[in-house]
PDB file of C-alpha atoms in Angstrom:
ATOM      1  CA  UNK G  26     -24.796  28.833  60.815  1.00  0.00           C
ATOM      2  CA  UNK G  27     -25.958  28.937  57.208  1.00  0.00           C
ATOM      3  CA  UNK G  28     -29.313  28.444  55.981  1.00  0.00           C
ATOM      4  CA  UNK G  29     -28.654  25.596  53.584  1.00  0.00           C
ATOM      5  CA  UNK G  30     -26.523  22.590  54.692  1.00  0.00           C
ATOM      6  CA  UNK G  31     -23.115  21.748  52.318  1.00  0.00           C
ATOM      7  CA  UNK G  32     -20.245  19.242  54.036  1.00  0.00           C
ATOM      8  CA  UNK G  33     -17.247  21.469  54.108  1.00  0.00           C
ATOM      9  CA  UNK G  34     -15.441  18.916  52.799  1.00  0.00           C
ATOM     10  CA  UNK G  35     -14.810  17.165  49.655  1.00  0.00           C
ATOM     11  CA  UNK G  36     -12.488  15.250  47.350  1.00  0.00           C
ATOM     12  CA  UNK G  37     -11.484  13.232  44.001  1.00  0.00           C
ATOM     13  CA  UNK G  38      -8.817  12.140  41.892  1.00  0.00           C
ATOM     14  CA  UNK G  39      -8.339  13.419  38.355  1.00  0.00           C
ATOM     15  CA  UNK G  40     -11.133  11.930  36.126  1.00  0.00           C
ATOM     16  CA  UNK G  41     -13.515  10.882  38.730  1.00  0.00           C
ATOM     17  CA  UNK G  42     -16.921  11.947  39.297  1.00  0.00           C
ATOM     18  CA  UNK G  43     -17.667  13.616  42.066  1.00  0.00           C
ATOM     19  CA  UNK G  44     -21.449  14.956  43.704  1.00  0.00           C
ATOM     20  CA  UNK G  45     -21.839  17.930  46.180  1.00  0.00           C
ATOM     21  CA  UNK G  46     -24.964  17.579  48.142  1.00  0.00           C
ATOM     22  CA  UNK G  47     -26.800  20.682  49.440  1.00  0.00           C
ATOM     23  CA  UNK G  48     -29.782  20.294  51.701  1.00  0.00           C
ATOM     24  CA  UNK G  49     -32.560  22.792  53.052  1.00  0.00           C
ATOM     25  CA  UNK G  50     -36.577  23.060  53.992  1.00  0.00           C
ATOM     26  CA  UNK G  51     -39.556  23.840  52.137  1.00  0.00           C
ATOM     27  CA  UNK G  52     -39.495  27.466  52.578  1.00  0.00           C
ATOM     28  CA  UNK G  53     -35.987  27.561  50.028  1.00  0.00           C
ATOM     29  CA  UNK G  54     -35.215  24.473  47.842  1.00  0.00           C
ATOM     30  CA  UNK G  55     -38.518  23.180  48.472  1.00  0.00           C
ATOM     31  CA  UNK G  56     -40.064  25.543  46.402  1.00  0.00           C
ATOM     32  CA  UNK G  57     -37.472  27.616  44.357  1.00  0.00           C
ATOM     33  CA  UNK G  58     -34.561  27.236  42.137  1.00  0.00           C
ATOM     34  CA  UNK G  59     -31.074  26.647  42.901  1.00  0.00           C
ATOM     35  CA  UNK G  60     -27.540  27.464  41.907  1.00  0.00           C
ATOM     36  CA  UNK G  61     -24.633  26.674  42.217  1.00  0.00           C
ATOM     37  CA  UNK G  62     -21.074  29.058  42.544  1.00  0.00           C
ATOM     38  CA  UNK G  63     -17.568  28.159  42.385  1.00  0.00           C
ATOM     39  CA  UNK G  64     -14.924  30.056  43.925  1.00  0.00           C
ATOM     40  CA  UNK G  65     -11.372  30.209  43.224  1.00  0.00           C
ATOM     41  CA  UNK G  66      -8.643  31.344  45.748  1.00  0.00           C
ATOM     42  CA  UNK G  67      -8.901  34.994  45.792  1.00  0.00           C
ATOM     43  CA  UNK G  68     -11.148  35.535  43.434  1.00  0.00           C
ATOM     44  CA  UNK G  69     -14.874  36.368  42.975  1.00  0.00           C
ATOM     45  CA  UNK G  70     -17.642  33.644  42.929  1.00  0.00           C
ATOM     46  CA  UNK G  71     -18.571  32.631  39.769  1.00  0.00           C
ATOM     47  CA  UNK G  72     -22.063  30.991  38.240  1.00  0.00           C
ATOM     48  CA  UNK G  73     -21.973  27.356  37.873  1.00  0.00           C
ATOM     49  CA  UNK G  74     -25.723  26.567  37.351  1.00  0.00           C
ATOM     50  CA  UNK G  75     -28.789  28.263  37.671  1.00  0.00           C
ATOM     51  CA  UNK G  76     -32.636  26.962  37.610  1.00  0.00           C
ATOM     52  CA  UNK G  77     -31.370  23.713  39.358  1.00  0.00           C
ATOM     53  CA  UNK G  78     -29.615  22.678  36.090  1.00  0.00           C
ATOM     54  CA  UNK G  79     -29.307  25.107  33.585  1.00  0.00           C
ATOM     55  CA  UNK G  80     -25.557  26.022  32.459  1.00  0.00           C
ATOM     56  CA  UNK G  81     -24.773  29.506  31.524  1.00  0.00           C
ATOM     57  CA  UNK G  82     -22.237  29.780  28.076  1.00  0.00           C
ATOM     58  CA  UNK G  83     -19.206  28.927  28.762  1.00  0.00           C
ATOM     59  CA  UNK G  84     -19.442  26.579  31.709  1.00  0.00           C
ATOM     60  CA  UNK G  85     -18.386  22.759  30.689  1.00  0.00           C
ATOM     61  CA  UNK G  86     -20.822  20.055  30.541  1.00  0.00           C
ATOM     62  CA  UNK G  87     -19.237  18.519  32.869  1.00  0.00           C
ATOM     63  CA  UNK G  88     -20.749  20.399  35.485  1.00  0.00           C
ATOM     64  CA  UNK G  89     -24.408  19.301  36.128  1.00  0.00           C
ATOM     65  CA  UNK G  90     -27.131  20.303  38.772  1.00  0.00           C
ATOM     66  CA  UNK G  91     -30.349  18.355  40.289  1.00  0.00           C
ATOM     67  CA  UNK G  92     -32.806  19.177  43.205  1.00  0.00           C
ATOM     68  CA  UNK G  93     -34.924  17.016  44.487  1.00  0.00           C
ATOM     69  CA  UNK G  94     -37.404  17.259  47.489  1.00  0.00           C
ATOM     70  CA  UNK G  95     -35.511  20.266  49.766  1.00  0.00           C
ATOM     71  CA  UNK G  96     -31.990  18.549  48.652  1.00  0.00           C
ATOM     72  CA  UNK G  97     -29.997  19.567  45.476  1.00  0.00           C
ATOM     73  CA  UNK G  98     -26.527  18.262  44.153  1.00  0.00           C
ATOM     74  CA  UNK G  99     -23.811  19.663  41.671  1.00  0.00           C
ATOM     75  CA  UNK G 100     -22.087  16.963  40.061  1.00  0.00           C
ATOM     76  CA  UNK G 101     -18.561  17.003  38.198  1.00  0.00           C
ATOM     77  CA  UNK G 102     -17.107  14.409  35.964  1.00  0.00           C
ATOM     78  CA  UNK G 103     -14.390  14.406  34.790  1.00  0.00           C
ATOM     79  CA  UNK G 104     -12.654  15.983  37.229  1.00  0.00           C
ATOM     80  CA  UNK G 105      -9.131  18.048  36.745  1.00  0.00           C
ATOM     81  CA  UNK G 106      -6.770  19.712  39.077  1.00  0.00           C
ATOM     82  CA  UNK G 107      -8.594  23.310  38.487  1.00  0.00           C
ATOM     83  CA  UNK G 108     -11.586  22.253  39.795  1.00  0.00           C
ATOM     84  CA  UNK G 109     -10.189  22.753  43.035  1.00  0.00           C
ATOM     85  CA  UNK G 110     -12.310  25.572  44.930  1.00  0.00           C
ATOM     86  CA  UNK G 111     -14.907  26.374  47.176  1.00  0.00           C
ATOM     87  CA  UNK G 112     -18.704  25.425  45.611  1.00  0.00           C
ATOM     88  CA  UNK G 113     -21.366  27.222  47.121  1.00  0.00           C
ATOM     89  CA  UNK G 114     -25.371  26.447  46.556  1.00  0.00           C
ATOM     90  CA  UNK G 115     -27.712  29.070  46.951  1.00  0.00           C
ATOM     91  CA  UNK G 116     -31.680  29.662  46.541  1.00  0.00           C
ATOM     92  CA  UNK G 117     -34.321  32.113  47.613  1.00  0.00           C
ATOM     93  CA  UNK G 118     -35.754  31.642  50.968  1.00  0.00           C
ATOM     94  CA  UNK G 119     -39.679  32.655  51.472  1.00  0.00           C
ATOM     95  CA  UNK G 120     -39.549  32.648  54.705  1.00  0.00           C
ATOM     96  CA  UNK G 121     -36.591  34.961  55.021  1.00  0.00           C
ATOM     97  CA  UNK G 122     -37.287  37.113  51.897  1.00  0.00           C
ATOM     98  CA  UNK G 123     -34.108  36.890  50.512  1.00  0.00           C
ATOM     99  CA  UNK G 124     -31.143  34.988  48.935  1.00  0.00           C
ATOM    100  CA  UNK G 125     -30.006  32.385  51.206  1.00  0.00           C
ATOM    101  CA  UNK G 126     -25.968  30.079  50.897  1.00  0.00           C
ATOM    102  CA  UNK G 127     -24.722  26.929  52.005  1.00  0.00           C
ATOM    103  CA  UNK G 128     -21.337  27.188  54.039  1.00  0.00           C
ATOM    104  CA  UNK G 129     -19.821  25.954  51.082  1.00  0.00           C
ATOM    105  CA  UNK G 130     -17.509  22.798  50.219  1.00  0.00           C
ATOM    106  CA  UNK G 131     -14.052  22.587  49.528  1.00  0.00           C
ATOM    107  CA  UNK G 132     -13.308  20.536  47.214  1.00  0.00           C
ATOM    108  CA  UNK G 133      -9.812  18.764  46.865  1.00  0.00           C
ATOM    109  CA  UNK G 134      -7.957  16.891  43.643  1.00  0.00           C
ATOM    110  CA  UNK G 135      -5.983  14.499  45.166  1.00  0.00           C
TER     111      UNK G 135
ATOM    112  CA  UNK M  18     -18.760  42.729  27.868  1.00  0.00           C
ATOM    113  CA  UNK M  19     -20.406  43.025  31.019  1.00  0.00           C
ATOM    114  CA  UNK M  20     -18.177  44.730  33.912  1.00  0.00           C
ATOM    115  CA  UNK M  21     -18.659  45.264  37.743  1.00  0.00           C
ATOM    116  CA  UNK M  22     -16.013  47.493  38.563  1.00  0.00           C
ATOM    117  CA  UNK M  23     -15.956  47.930  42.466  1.00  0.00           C
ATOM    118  CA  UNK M  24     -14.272  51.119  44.580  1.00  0.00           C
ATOM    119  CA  UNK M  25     -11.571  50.109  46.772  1.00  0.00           C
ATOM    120  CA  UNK M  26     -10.230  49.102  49.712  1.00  0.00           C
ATOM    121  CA  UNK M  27     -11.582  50.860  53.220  1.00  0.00           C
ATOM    122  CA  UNK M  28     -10.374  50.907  56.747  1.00  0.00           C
ATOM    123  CA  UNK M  29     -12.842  52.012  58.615  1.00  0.00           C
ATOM    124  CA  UNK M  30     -13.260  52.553  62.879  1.00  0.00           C
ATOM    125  CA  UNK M  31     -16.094  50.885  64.753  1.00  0.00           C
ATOM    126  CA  UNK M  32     -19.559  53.095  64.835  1.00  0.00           C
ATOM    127  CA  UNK M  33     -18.596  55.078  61.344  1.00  0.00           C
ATOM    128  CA  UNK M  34     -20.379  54.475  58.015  1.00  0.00           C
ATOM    129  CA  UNK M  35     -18.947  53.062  54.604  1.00  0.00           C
ATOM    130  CA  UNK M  36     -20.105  53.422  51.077  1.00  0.00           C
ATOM    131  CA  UNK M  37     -19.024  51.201  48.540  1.00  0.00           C
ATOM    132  CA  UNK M  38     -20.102  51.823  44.533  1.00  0.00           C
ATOM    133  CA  UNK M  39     -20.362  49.062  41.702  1.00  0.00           C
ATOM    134  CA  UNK M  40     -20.179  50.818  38.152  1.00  0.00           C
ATOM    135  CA  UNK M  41     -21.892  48.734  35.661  1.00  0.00           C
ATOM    136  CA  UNK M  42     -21.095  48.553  31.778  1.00  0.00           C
ATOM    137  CA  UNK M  43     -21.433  46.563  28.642  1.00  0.00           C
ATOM    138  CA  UNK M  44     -25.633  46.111  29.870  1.00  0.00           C
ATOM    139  CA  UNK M  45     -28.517  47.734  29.705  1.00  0.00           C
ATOM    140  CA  UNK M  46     -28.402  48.780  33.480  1.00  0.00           C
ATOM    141  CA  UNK M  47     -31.790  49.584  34.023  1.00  0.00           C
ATOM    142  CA  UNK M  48     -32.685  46.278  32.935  1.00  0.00           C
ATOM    143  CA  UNK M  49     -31.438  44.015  35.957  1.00  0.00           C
ATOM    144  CA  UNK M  50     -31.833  44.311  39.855  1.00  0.00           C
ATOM    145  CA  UNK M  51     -29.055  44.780  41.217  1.00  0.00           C
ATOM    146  CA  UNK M  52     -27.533  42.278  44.709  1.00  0.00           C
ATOM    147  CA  UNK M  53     -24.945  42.540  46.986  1.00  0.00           C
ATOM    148  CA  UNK M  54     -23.486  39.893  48.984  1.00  0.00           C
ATOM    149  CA  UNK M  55     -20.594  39.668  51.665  1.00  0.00           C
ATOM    150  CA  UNK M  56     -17.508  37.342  52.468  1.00  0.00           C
ATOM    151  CA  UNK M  57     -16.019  37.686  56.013  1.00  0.00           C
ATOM    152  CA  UNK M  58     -12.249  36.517  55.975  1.00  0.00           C
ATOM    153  CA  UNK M  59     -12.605  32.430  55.614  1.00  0.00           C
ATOM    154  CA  UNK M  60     -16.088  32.375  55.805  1.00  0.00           C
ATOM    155  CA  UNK M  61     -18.963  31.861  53.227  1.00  0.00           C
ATOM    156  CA  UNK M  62     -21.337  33.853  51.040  1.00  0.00           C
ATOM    157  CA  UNK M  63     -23.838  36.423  52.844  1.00  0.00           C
ATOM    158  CA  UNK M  64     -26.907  38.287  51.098  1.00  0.00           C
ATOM    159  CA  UNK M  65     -26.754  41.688  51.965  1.00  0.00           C
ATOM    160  CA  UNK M  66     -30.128  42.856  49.721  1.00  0.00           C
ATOM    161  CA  UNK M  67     -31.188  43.699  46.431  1.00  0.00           C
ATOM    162  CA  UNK M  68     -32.151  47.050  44.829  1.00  0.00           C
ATOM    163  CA  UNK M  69     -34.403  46.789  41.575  1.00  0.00           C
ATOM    164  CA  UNK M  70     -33.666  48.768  38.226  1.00  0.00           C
ATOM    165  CA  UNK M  71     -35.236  52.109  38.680  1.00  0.00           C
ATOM    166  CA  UNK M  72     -33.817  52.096  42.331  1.00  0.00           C
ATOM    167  CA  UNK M  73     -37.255  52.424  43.734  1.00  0.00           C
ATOM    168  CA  UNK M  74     -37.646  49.400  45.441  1.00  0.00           C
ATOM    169  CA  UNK M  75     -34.892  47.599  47.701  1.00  0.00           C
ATOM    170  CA  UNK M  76     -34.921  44.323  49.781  1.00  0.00           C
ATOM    171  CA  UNK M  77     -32.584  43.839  52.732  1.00  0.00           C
ATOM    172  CA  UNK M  78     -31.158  40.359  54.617  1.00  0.00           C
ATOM    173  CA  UNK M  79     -32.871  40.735  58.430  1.00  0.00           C
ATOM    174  CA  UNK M  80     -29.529  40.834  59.507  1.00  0.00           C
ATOM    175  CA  UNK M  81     -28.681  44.345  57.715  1.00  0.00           C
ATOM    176  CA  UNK M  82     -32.377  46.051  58.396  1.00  0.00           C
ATOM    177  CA  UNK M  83     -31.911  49.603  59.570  1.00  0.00           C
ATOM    178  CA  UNK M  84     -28.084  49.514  58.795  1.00  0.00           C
ATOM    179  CA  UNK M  85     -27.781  48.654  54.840  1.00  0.00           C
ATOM    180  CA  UNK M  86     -29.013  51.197  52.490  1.00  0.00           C
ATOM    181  CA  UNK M  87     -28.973  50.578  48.564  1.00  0.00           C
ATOM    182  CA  UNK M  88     -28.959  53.300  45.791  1.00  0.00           C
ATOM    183  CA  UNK M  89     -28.439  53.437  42.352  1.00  0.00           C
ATOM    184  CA  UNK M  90     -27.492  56.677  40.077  1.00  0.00           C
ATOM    185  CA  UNK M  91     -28.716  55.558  36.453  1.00  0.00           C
ATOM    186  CA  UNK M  92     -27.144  58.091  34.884  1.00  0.00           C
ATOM    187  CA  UNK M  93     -24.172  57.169  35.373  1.00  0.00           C
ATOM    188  CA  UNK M  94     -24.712  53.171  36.168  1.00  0.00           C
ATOM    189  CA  UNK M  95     -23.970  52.905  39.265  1.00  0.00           C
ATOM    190  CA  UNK M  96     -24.866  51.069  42.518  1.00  0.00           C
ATOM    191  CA  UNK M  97     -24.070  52.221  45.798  1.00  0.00           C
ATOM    192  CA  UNK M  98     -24.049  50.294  49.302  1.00  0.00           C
ATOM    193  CA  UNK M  99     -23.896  52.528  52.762  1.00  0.00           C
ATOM    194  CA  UNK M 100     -23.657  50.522  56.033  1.00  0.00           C
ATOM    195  CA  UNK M 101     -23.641  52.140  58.712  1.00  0.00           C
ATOM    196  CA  UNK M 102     -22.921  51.564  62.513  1.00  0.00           C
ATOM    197  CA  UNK M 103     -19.889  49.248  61.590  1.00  0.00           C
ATOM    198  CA  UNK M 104     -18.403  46.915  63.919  1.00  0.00           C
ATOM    199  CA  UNK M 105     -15.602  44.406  63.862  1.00  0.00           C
ATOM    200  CA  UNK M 106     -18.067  41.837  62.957  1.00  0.00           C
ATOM    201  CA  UNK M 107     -18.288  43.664  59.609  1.00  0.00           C
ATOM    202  CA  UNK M 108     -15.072  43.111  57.841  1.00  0.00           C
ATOM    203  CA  UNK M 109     -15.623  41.401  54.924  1.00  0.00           C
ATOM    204  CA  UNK M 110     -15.247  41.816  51.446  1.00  0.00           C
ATOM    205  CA  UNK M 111     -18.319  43.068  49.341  1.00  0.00           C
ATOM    206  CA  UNK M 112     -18.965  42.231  46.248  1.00  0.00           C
ATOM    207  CA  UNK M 113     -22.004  43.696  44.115  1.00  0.00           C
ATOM    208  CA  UNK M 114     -23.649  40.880  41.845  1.00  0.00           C
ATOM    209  CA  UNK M 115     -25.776  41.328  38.701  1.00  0.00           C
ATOM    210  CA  UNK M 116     -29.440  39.493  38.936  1.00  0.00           C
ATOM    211  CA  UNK M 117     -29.192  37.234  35.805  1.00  0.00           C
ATOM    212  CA  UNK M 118     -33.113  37.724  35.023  1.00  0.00           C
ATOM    213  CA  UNK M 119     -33.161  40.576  32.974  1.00  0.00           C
ATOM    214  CA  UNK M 120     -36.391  41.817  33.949  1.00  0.00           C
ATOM    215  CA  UNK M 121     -37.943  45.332  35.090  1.00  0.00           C
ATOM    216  CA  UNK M 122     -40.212  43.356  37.189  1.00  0.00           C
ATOM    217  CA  UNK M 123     -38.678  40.082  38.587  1.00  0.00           C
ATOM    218  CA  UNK M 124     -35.823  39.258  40.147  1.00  0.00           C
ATOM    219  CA  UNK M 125     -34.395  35.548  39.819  1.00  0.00           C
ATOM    220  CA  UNK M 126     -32.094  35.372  42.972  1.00  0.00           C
ATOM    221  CA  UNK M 127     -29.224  34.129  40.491  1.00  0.00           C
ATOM    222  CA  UNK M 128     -26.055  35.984  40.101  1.00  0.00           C
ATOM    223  CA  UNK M 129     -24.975  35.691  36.938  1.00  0.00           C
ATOM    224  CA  UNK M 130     -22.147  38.497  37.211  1.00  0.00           C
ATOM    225  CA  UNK M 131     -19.939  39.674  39.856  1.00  0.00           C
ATOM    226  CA  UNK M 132     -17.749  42.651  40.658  1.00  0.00           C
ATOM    227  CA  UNK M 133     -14.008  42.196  41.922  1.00  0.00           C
ATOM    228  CA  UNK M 134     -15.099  43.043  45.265  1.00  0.00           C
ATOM    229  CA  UNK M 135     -14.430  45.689  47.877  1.00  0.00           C
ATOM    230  CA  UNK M 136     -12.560  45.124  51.608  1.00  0.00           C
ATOM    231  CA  UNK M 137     -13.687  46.725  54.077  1.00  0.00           C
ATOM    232  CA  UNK M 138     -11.630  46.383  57.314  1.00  0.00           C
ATOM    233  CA  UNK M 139     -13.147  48.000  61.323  1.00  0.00           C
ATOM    234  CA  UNK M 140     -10.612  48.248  63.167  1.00  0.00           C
ATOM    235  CA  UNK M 141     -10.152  50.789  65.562  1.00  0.00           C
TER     236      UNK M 141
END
């Protein structure tokens, strides 16, 4: 059972816009920043967003971030077939004194 | 460029220990914390702790307390993750993860670089 809530599902067709939600309390998104990591068959995680929206080089604008309350969202527009991957939120919990994930979403281009 | 280059694979039997190193280049290492998170087969992302840049001060997920131990060797950049006590439960893959702060002092819980990873199988 993970600490932050994700669906574990998701899906769009090419060029669409699509929104992953990621929920949690007080003690995590309430009160620190989120990112976001996408994960490709096989492969290592890789930073999407960080600070809630912040993009590092090299990551498309078509990727966005938000928070809101104890609920944050990573947006895509836009959307092609290599987008297809797990996306995984993640924060800082104070209550736990650590890093804390969602269960991650996996998202589909039909 | 900055590199995480991970030691490989281990098979390892229930109750033994396992270290696992993360060699860091292309940074100043002594300038980030240093995390490392697991992946059990088909399942999600798990913090396993953090060690900061000297290697004096390490934080642990309450699910690894007493088992996980963190070190770094900054003369040669390199992390190092024991676990000990291993059981089935701990096959995953392990992956060490760079703090993207940049800071002596602070760690921002991001990750802005990660290493290839490292499986380790129990299995007796």
């Amino acid at each position: 059972q993970s600490v932050l809530t994700q669906p574990p599902s998701a899906s769009g067709t090419p060029g669409q816009r699509v929104a992953l939600s990621c929920s949690g309390r007080n003690s995590n998104i309430g009160r620190n920043y989120v990112c976001w990591y996408q994960q490709l068959p096989g492969a290592a995680p890789k930073l999407l967003i960080y600070k809630n929206d912040q993009r590092p080089s090299g990551v498309p604008d078509r990727f966005s971030g938000s928070r809101s309350g104890t609920s944050a969202s990573l947006a895509i527009s836009g959307l092609r077939s290599d987008d297809e991957a797990y996306y995984y939120c993640a924060t800082y919990d104070d209550s736990l004194y650590g890093a804390v994930f969602g269960g991650g979403t996996k998202l589909t281009v039909l | 460029q900055v590199q995480l280059v991970q030691s490989g694979a281990e098979l390892k039997k229930p109750g033994a220990s396992v270290t696992v190193s993360c060699k860091a280049s292309g940074y100043t290492f002594t300038s980030h914390y240093m995390h490392w998170v697991r992946q059990a087969p088909g399942r999600g992302l798990e913090w396993v702790g953090v060690i900061n840049p000297s290697g004096g001060t390490r934080s642990y997920g309450q699910q690894f307390q007493g088992r996980v131990t963190l070190t770094r060797d900054t003369s040669t950049s390199t992390d190092y993750m024991e676990m000990s006590s291993l059981t089935s439960e701990d096959t995953a893959v392990y992956y060490c993860a760079r703090d993207g702060r940049g800071s002596s002092d602070f760690a921002d819980y991001y990750f802005d670089y990660w290493g290839q990873g490292s499986l380790v199988t129990v299995s007796s």
